[in-house]
JSON list of C-alpha atoms in Angstrom, two decimals:
[
{"chain": "A", "resi": 1, "resn": "MET", "atom": "CA", "xyz": [10.05, -10.18, 131.59]},
{"chain": "A", "resi": 2, "resn": "LYS", "atom": "CA", "xyz": [10.35, -6.43, 132.03]},
{"chain": "A", "resi": 3, "resn": "LYS", "atom": "CA", "xyz": [7.53, -4.43, 133.52]},
{"chain": "A", "resi": 4, "resn": "SER", "atom": "CA", "xyz": [5.46, -2.86, 130.79]},
{"chain": "A", "resi": 5, "resn": "ILE", "atom": "CA", "xyz": [2.09, -1.27, 130.17]},
{"chain": "A", "resi": 6, "resn": "ILE", "atom": "CA", "xyz": [0.64, -4.64, 129.24]},
{"chain": "A", "resi": 7, "resn": "ASP", "atom": "CA", "xyz": [1.22, -7.33, 131.84]},
{"chain": "A", "resi": 8, "resn": "ARG", "atom": "CA", "xyz": [1.58, -10.64, 130.04]},
{"chain": "A", "resi": 9, "resn": "LYS", "atom": "CA", "xyz": [1.94, -12.81, 133.11]},
{"chain": "A", "resi": 10, "resn": "LEU", "atom": "CA", "xyz": [-1.17, -14.07, 134.83]},
{"chain": "A", "resi": 11, "resn": "ASP", "atom": "CA", "xyz": [-1.68, -15.53, 138.27]},
{"chain": "A", "resi": 12, "resn": "ARG", "atom": "CA", "xyz": [-1.37, -19.30, 138.10]},
{"chain": "A", "resi": 13, "resn": "ASP", "atom": "CA", "xyz": [-5.00, -19.82, 139.25]},
{"chain": "A", "resi": 14, "resn": "LEU", "atom": "CA", "xyz": [-6.33, -17.25, 136.76]},
{"chain": "A", "resi": 15, "resn": "ASP", "atom": "CA", "xyz": [-4.24, -18.77, 134.00]},
{"chain": "A", "resi": 16, "resn": "LYS", "atom": "CA", "xyz": [-5.91, -22.15, 134.54]},
{"chain": "A", "resi": 17, "resn": "GLU", "atom": "CA", "xyz": [-9.39, -20.61, 134.49]},
{"chain": "A", "resi": 18, "resn": "PHE", "atom": "CA", "xyz": [-8.73, -18.57, 131.35]},
{"chain": "A", "resi": 19, "resn": "ASN", "atom": "CA", "xyz": [-7.29, -21.61, 129.58]},
{"chain": "A", "resi": 20, "resn": "ALA", "atom": "CA", "xyz": [-10.37, -23.66, 130.49]},
{"chain": "A", "resi": 21, "resn": "ILE", "atom": "CA", "xyz": [-12.64, -20.92, 129.08]},
{"chain": "A", "resi": 22, "resn": "GLY", "atom": "CA", "xyz": [-10.49, -20.70, 125.95]},
{"chain": "A", "resi": 23, "resn": "ARG", "atom": "CA", "xyz": [-10.66, -24.47, 125.42]},
{"chain": "A", "resi": 24, "resn": "ALA", "atom": "CA", "xyz": [-14.46, -24.33, 125.75]},
{"chain": "A", "resi": 25, "resn": "MET", "atom": "CA", "xyz": [-14.53, -21.65, 123.07]},
{"chain": "A", "resi": 26, "resn": "ASP", "atom": "CA", "xyz": [-12.26, -23.81, 120.90]},
{"chain": "A", "resi": 27, "resn": "ALA", "atom": "CA", "xyz": [-14.90, -26.53, 121.16]},
{"chain": "A", "resi": 28, "resn": "TYR", "atom": "CA", "xyz": [-17.49, -24.08, 119.77]},
{"chain": "A", "resi": 29, "resn": "VAL", "atom": "CA", "xyz": [-15.16, -23.27, 116.88]},
{"chain": "A", "resi": 30, "resn": "ASP", "atom": "CA", "xyz": [-14.68, -26.97, 116.21]},
{"chain": "A", "resi": 31, "resn": "TYR", "atom": "CA", "xyz": [-18.47, -27.41, 116.27]},
{"chain": "A", "resi": 32, "resn": "GLY", "atom": "CA", "xyz": [-18.52, -24.91, 113.39]},
{"chain": "A", "resi": 33, "resn": "ASN", "atom": "CA", "xyz": [-17.94, -27.82, 110.99]},
{"chain": "A", "resi": 34, "resn": "VAL", "atom": "CA", "xyz": [-21.28, -29.27, 112.06]},
{"chain": "A", "resi": 35, "resn": "THR", "atom": "CA", "xyz": [-23.12, -25.96, 111.66]},
{"chain": "A", "resi": 36, "resn": "HIS", "atom": "CA", "xyz": [-21.46, -25.43, 108.28]},
{"chain": "A", "resi": 37, "resn": "SER", "atom": "CA", "xyz": [-22.70, -28.86, 107.15]},
{"chain": "A", "resi": 38, "resn": "LYS", "atom": "CA", "xyz": [-26.20, -27.90, 108.29]},
{"chain": "A", "resi": 39, "resn": "LEU", "atom": "CA", "xyz": [-26.01, -24.70, 106.25]},
{"chain": "A", "resi": 40, "resn": "LEU", "atom": "CA", "xyz": [-24.91, -26.70, 103.21]},
{"chain": "A", "resi": 41, "resn": "ASN", "atom": "CA", "xyz": [-27.85, -29.06, 103.67]},
{"chain": "A", "resi": 42, "resn": "MET", "atom": "CA", "xyz": [-30.27, -26.15, 103.97]},
{"chain": "A", "resi": 43, "resn": "TYR", "atom": "CA", "xyz": [-29.00, -23.95, 101.12]},
{"chain": "A", "resi": 44, "resn": "GLY", "atom": "CA", "xyz": [-26.98, -26.29, 98.94]},
{"chain": "A", "resi": 45, "resn": "ASP", "atom": "CA", "xyz": [-23.82, -25.62, 97.01]},
{"chain": "A", "resi": 46, "resn": "ASN", "atom": "CA", "xyz": [-25.26, -22.55, 95.33]},
{"chain": "A", "resi": 47, "resn": "LYS", "atom": "CA", "xyz": [-23.01, -19.56, 94.60]},
{"chain": "A", "resi": 48, "resn": "LEU", "atom": "CA", "xyz": [-25.82, -17.26, 95.73]},
{"chain": "A", "resi": 49, "resn": "SER", "atom": "CA", "xyz": [-25.53, -18.78, 99.21]},
{"chain": "A", "resi": 50, "resn": "THR", "atom": "CA", "xyz": [-21.97, -17.48, 99.54]},
{"chain": "A", "resi": 51, "resn": "PRO", "atom": "CA", "xyz": [-22.86, -14.61, 101.94]},
{"chain": "A", "resi": 52, "resn": "LEU", "atom": "CA", "xyz": [-24.23, -17.15, 104.40]},
{"chain": "A", "resi": 53, "resn": "TYR", "atom": "CA", "xyz": [-21.12, -19.30, 104.27]},
{"chain": "A", "resi": 54, "resn": "THR", "atom": "CA", "xyz": [-18.63, -16.45, 104.41]},
{"chain": "A", "resi": 55, "resn": "LEU", "atom": "CA", "xyz": [-20.46, -14.75, 107.29]},
{"chain": "A", "resi": 56, "resn": "HIS", "atom": "CA", "xyz": [-20.51, -18.07, 109.15]},
{"chain": "A", "resi": 57, "resn": "ALA", "atom": "CA", "xyz": [-16.76, -18.51, 108.57]},
{"chain": "A", "resi": 58, "resn": "HIS", "atom": "CA", "xyz": [-16.19, -14.90, 109.70]},
{"chain": "A", "resi": 59, "resn": "ILE", "atom": "CA", "xyz": [-18.04, -15.60, 112.95]},
{"chain": "A", "resi": 60, "resn": "LEU", "atom": "CA", "xyz": [-15.96, -18.71, 113.58]},
{"chain": "A", "resi": 61, "resn": "SER", "atom": "CA", "xyz": [-12.72, -16.81, 112.89]},
{"chain": "A", "resi": 62, "resn": "MET", "atom": "CA", "xyz": [-13.65, -14.09, 115.35]},
{"chain": "A", "resi": 63, "resn": "LEU", "atom": "CA", "xyz": [-14.59, -16.66, 117.97]},
{"chain": "A", "resi": 64, "resn": "ASP", "atom": "CA", "xyz": [-11.26, -18.41, 117.40]},
{"chain": "A", "resi": 65, "resn": "GLY", "atom": "CA", "xyz": [-9.42, -15.11, 117.88]},
{"chain": "A", "resi": 66, "resn": "ILE", "atom": "CA", "xyz": [-11.34, -14.44, 121.07]},
{"chain": "A", "resi": 67, "resn": "SER", "atom": "CA", "xyz": [-10.43, -17.88, 122.43]},
{"chain": "A", "resi": 68, "resn": "VAL", "atom": "CA", "xyz": [-6.73, -17.18, 121.84]},
{"chain": "A", "resi": 69, "resn": "MET", "atom": "CA", "xyz": [-6.99, -13.83, 123.65]},
{"chain": "A", "resi": 70, "resn": "VAL", "atom": "CA", "xyz": [-8.96, -15.34, 126.53]},
{"chain": "A", "resi": 71, "resn": "LYS", "atom": "CA", "xyz": [-6.20, -17.90, 127.07]},
{"chain": "A", "resi": 72, "resn": "LYS", "atom": "CA", "xyz": [-3.70, -15.04, 127.31]},
{"chain": "A", "resi": 73, "resn": "GLY", "atom": "CA", "xyz": [-5.96, -12.92, 129.53]},
{"chain": "A", "resi": 74, "resn": "ILE", "atom": "CA", "xyz": [-6.11, -10.01, 127.09]},
{"chain": "A", "resi": 75, "resn": "ALA", "atom": "CA", "xyz": [-9.42, -8.30, 127.87]},
{"chain": "A", "resi": 76, "resn": "ASP", "atom": "CA", "xyz": [-9.02, -5.05, 125.92]},
{"chain": "A", "resi": 77, "resn": "GLY", "atom": "CA", "xyz": [-8.53, -6.80, 122.58]},
{"chain": "A", "resi": 78, "resn": "ILE", "atom": "CA", "xyz": [-11.61, -8.92, 123.12]},
{"chain": "A", "resi": 79, "resn": "LYS", "atom": "CA", "xyz": [-14.08, -6.04, 123.46]},
{"chain": "A", "resi": 80, "resn": "PRO", "atom": "CA", "xyz": [-14.15, -4.90, 119.79]},
{"chain": "A", "resi": 81, "resn": "LEU", "atom": "CA", "xyz": [-14.19, -8.52, 118.62]},
{"chain": "A", "resi": 82, "resn": "LEU", "atom": "CA", "xyz": [-17.17, -9.27, 120.84]},
{"chain": "A", "resi": 83, "resn": "ARG", "atom": "CA", "xyz": [-19.08, -6.35, 119.37]},
{"chain": "A", "resi": 84, "resn": "SER", "atom": "CA", "xyz": [-18.23, -7.44, 115.82]},
{"chain": "A", "resi": 85, "resn": "LEU", "atom": "CA", "xyz": [-19.14, -11.02, 116.70]},
{"chain": "A", "resi": 86, "resn": "PHE", "atom": "CA", "xyz": [-22.51, -9.87, 118.04]},
{"chain": "A", "resi": 87, "resn": "GLU", "atom": "CA", "xyz": [-23.23, -7.81, 114.91]},
{"chain": "A", "resi": 88, "resn": "ALA", "atom": "CA", "xyz": [-22.22, -10.65, 112.60]},
{"chain": "A", "resi": 89, "resn": "ALA", "atom": "CA", "xyz": [-24.40, -13.08, 114.56]},
{"chain": "A", "resi": 90, "resn": "LEU", "atom": "CA", "xyz": [-27.36, -10.72, 114.14]},
{"chain": "A", "resi": 91, "resn": "TYR", "atom": "CA", "xyz": [-26.70, -10.49, 110.38]},
{"chain": "A", "resi": 92, "resn": "LEU", "atom": "CA", "xyz": [-26.50, -14.27, 110.10]},
{"chain": "A", "resi": 93, "resn": "GLU", "atom": "CA", "xyz": [-29.68, -14.72, 112.12]},
{"chain": "A", "resi": 94, "resn": "TYR", "atom": "CA", "xyz": [-31.48, -12.20, 109.89]},
{"chain": "A", "resi": 95, "resn": "MET", "atom": "CA", "xyz": [-30.26, -13.96, 106.74]},
{"chain": "A", "resi": 96, "resn": "LEU", "atom": "CA", "xyz": [-31.34, -17.36, 108.05]},
{"chain": "A", "resi": 97, "resn": "LYS", "atom": "CA", "xyz": [-34.81, -16.06, 108.92]},
{"chain": "A", "resi": 98, "resn": "SER", "atom": "CA", "xyz": [-35.18, -14.21, 105.60]},
{"chain": "A", "resi": 99, "resn": "SER", "atom": "CA", "xyz": [-36.30, -15.66, 102.35]},
{"chain": "A", "resi": 100, "resn": "PHE", "atom": "CA", "xyz": [-33.60, -16.67, 99.90]},
{"chain": "A", "resi": 101, "resn": "GLU", "atom": "CA", "xyz": [-34.76, -13.82, 97.62]},
{"chain": "A", "resi": 102, "resn": "GLU", "atom": "CA", "xyz": [-33.80, -11.36, 100.35]},
{"chain": "A", "resi": 103, "resn": "VAL", "atom": "CA", "xyz": [-30.31, -12.86, 100.48]},
{"chain": "A", "resi": 104, "resn": "ILE", "atom": "CA", "xyz": [-30.10, -12.39, 96.71]},
{"chain": "A", "resi": 105, "resn": "ALA", "atom": "CA", "xyz": [-31.45, -8.82, 97.11]},
{"chain": "A", "resi": 106, "resn": "TYR", "atom": "CA", "xyz": [-28.56, -8.08, 99.48]},
{"chain": "A", "resi": 107, "resn": "GLN", "atom": "CA", "xyz": [-26.14, -9.19, 96.77]},
{"chain": "A", "resi": 108, "resn": "VAL", "atom": "CA", "xyz": [-27.98, -7.18, 94.10]},
{"chain": "A", "resi": 109, "resn": "HIS", "atom": "CA", "xyz": [-27.75, -4.09, 96.30]},
{"chain": "A", "resi": 110, "resn": "ASP", "atom": "CA", "xyz": [-24.03, -4.67, 96.82]},
{"chain": "A", "resi": 111, "resn": "VAL", "atom": "CA", "xyz": [-23.43, -5.07, 93.07]},
{"chain": "A", "resi": 112, "resn": "LYS", "atom": "CA", "xyz": [-25.43, -1.90, 92.35]},
{"chain": "A", "resi": 113, "resn": "ASN", "atom": "CA", "xyz": [-23.27, 0.02, 94.84]},
{"chain": "A", "resi": 114, "resn": "LYS", "atom": "CA", "xyz": [-20.11, -1.27, 93.15]},
{"chain": "A", "resi": 115, "resn": "ILE", "atom": "CA", "xyz": [-21.45, -0.18, 89.77]},
{"chain": "A", "resi": 116, "resn": "LYS", "atom": "CA", "xyz": [-22.28, 3.25, 91.15]},
{"chain": "A", "resi": 117, "resn": "THR", "atom": "CA", "xyz": [-18.78, 3.63, 92.55]},
{"chain": "A", "resi": 118, "resn": "ARG", "atom": "CA", "xyz": [-17.20, 2.63, 89.25]},
{"chain": "A", "resi": 119, "resn": "ARG", "atom": "CA", "xyz": [-19.43, 5.08, 87.39]},
{"chain": "A", "resi": 120, "resn": "MET", "atom": "CA", "xyz": [-17.52, 7.83, 89.18]},
{"chain": "A", "resi": 121, "resn": "PHE", "atom": "CA", "xyz": [-14.48, 6.95, 87.06]},
{"chain": "A", "resi": 122, "resn": "ASP", "atom": "CA", "xyz": [-16.23, 6.74, 83.68]},
{"chain": "A", "resi": 123, "resn": "LEU", "atom": "CA", "xyz": [-15.79, 10.24, 82.28]},
{"chain": "A", "resi": 124, "resn": "ASN", "atom": "CA", "xyz": [-18.61, 9.65, 79.78]},
{"chain": "A", "resi": 125, "resn": "ASP", "atom": "CA", "xyz": [-21.07, 9.02, 82.62]},
{"chain": "A", "resi": 126, "resn": "PRO", "atom": "CA", "xyz": [-22.79, 12.00, 84.33]},
{"chain": "A", "resi": 127, "resn": "LEU", "atom": "CA", "xyz": [-21.47, 10.83, 87.70]},
{"chain": "A", "resi": 128, "resn": "GLY", "atom": "CA", "xyz": [-17.94, 10.62, 86.29]},
{"chain": "A", "resi": 129, "resn": "LYS", "atom": "CA", "xyz": [-18.20, 14.14, 84.86]},
{"chain": "A", "resi": 130, "resn": "GLU", "atom": "CA", "xyz": [-19.34, 15.39, 88.24]},
{"chain": "A", "resi": 131, "resn": "THR", "atom": "CA", "xyz": [-16.40, 13.66, 89.96]},
{"chain": "A", "resi": 132, "resn": "LYS", "atom": "CA", "xyz": [-13.98, 15.16, 87.46]},
{"chain": "A", "resi": 133, "resn": "LYS", "atom": "CA", "xyz": [-15.33, 18.67, 88.17]},
{"chain": "A", "resi": 134, "resn": "ILE", "atom": "CA", "xyz": [-14.84, 18.15, 91.90]},
{"chain": "A", "resi": 135, "resn": "PHE", "atom": "CA", "xyz": [-11.21, 17.13, 91.40]},
{"chain": "A", "resi": 136, "resn": "GLU", "atom": "CA", "xyz": [-10.60, 20.02, 89.00]},
{"chain": "A", "resi": 137, "resn": "ASN", "atom": "CA", "xyz": [-12.15, 22.56, 91.39]},
{"chain": "A", "resi": 138, "resn": "GLU", "atom": "CA", "xyz": [-10.01, 21.32, 94.25]},
{"chain": "A", "resi": 139, "resn": "GLY", "atom": "CA", "xyz": [-6.93, 22.00, 92.13]},
{"chain": "A", "resi": 140, "resn": "LYS", "atom": "CA", "xyz": [-5.23, 18.82, 93.19]},
{"chain": "A", "resi": 141, "resn": "GLY", "atom": "CA", "xyz": [-4.03, 18.08, 89.66]},
{"chain": "A", "resi": 142, "resn": "ILE", "atom": "CA", "xyz": [-5.25, 14.52, 89.88]},
{"chain": "A", "resi": 143, "resn": "ASN", "atom": "CA", "xyz": [-5.93, 12.86, 86.55]},
{"chain": "A", "resi": 144, "resn": "LEU", "atom": "CA", "xyz": [-8.79, 10.41, 86.92]},
{"chain": "A", "resi": 145, "resn": "GLY", "atom": "CA", "xyz": [-7.94, 8.56, 83.76]},
{"chain": "A", "resi": 146, "resn": "GLU", "atom": "CA", "xyz": [-10.58, 6.83, 81.70]},
{"chain": "A", "resi": 147, "resn": "TYR", "atom": "CA", "xyz": [-12.28, 3.70, 83.00]},
{"chain": "A", "resi": 148, "resn": "PRO", "atom": "CA", "xyz": [-15.30, 2.91, 80.81]},
{"chain": "A", "resi": 149, "resn": "ILE", "atom": "CA", "xyz": [-18.14, 1.40, 82.78]},
{"chain": "A", "resi": 150, "resn": "ASP", "atom": "CA", "xyz": [-18.69, -1.36, 80.21]},
{"chain": "A", "resi": 151, "resn": "ASP", "atom": "CA", "xyz": [-15.17, -2.70, 80.75]},
{"chain": "A", "resi": 152, "resn": "SER", "atom": "CA", "xyz": [-14.91, -2.33, 84.51]},
{"chain": "A", "resi": 153, "resn": "CYS", "atom": "CA", "xyz": [-18.38, -3.70, 85.30]},
{"chain": "A", "resi": 154, "resn": "LYS", "atom": "CA", "xyz": [-18.93, -6.44, 82.73]},
{"chain": "A", "resi": 155, "resn": "TYR", "atom": "CA", "xyz": [-18.93, -9.19, 85.38]},
{"chain": "A", "resi": 156, "resn": "LEU", "atom": "CA", "xyz": [-21.22, -7.18, 87.64]},
{"chain": "A", "resi": 157, "resn": "PHE", "atom": "CA", "xyz": [-23.68, -6.66, 84.78]},
{"chain": "A", "resi": 158, "resn": "ALA", "atom": "CA", "xyz": [-23.46, -10.38, 83.98]},
{"chain": "A", "resi": 159, "resn": "PHE", "atom": "CA", "xyz": [-24.35, -11.19, 87.60]},
{"chain": "A", "resi": 160, "resn": "LEU", "atom": "CA", "xyz": [-27.46, -9.01, 87.40]},
{"chain": "A", "resi": 161, "resn": "GLU", "atom": "CA", "xyz": [-28.51, -10.78, 84.19]},
{"chain": "A", "resi": 162, "resn": "ARG", "atom": "CA", "xyz": [-28.25, -14.31, 85.62]},
{"chain": "A", "resi": 163, "resn": "ASP", "atom": "CA", "xyz": [-31.53, -16.21, 85.42]},
{"chain": "A", "resi": 164, "resn": "ASP", "atom": "CA", "xyz": [-31.65, -16.78, 89.18]},
{"chain": "A", "resi": 165, "resn": "VAL", "atom": "CA", "xyz": [-30.97, -13.07, 89.90]},
{"chain": "A", "resi": 166, "resn": "ARG", "atom": "CA", "xyz": [-32.90, -11.27, 87.13]},
{"chain": "A", "resi": 167, "resn": "LYS", "atom": "CA", "xyz": [-36.30, -11.24, 88.88]},
{"chain": "A", "resi": 168, "resn": "VAL", "atom": "CA", "xyz": [-34.85, -9.96, 92.16]},
{"chain": "A", "resi": 169, "resn": "ASN", "atom": "CA", "xyz": [-32.96, -7.27, 90.22]},
{"chain": "A", "resi": 170, "resn": "GLU", "atom": "CA", "xyz": [-36.16, -6.17, 88.44]},
{"chain": "A", "resi": 171, "resn": "ASP", "atom": "CA", "xyz": [-38.03, -6.01, 91.77]},
{"chain": "A", "resi": 172, "resn": "TRP", "atom": "CA", "xyz": [-35.14, -4.06, 93.30]},
{"chain": "A", "resi": 173, "resn": "ASN", "atom": "CA", "xyz": [-35.28, -1.53, 90.44]},
{"chain": "A", "resi": 174, "resn": "LYS", "atom": "CA", "xyz": [-39.03, -1.06, 90.96]},
{"chain": "A", "resi": 175, "resn": "LYS", "atom": "CA", "xyz": [-38.74, -0.58, 94.73]},
{"chain": "A", "resi": 176, "resn": "LYS", "atom": "CA", "xyz": [-35.63, 1.62, 94.81]},
{"chain": "A", "resi": 177, "resn": "PRO", "atom": "CA", "xyz": [-36.43, 5.20, 95.80]},
{"chain": "A", "resi": 178, "resn": "LYS", "atom": "CA", "xyz": [-36.01, 7.61, 92.89]},
{"chain": "A", "resi": 179, "resn": "THR", "atom": "CA", "xyz": [-33.91, 10.10, 94.90]},
{"chain": "A", "resi": 180, "resn": "GLY", "atom": "CA", "xyz": [-30.18, 10.64, 94.68]},
{"chain": "A", "resi": 181, "resn": "THR", "atom": "CA", "xyz": [-27.87, 9.54, 91.91]},
{"chain": "A", "resi": 182, "resn": "PRO", "atom": "CA", "xyz": [-29.59, 7.01, 89.67]},
{"chain": "A", "resi": 183, "resn": "TYR", "atom": "CA", "xyz": [-28.19, 3.54, 89.27]},
{"chain": "A", "resi": 184, "resn": "ILE", "atom": "CA", "xyz": [-27.73, 2.04, 85.84]},
{"chain": "A", "resi": 185, "resn": "GLN", "atom": "CA", "xyz": [-30.90, 0.11, 85.17]},
{"chain": "A", "resi": 186, "resn": "THR", "atom": "CA", "xyz": [-30.07, -3.34, 83.84]}
]
């Protein structure tokens, strides 16, 4: 192999050590099936539990990627993954310690943000009119088109009206600060 900026060959002794560490991490990834089963037992097969399951799968994927890099001795690529892994682990720990209503509140907040973003493209909405003025003032000649909020957000509105979400949504509307651009109250 030619000499390059990234040296892909490791010392034989280091290679053995890194492979052993990588295999140990693989065992943690494999143990993820057990932890996933425990999550299923705790929270059931409920669609509102999806953030827990996807965050858990995300953590396992990052750990799997780290194990592959450890086996190759690639330290620089591991650093950002370790930080992301740490942050995701903190999020998962917070969700597991929180009440299930708080997990639903996270989803309600996310849906409200998506609705707010889509309002920017409904030219009948005050936020859409404001966005159109910004584009017109910039002189970019960009046509925003017409994307009515009722069409683009019907599934988001339906989520907020679900029986198991409605109470959390109502509480969220009561507690939301009244500053900034208002959300559509549903």
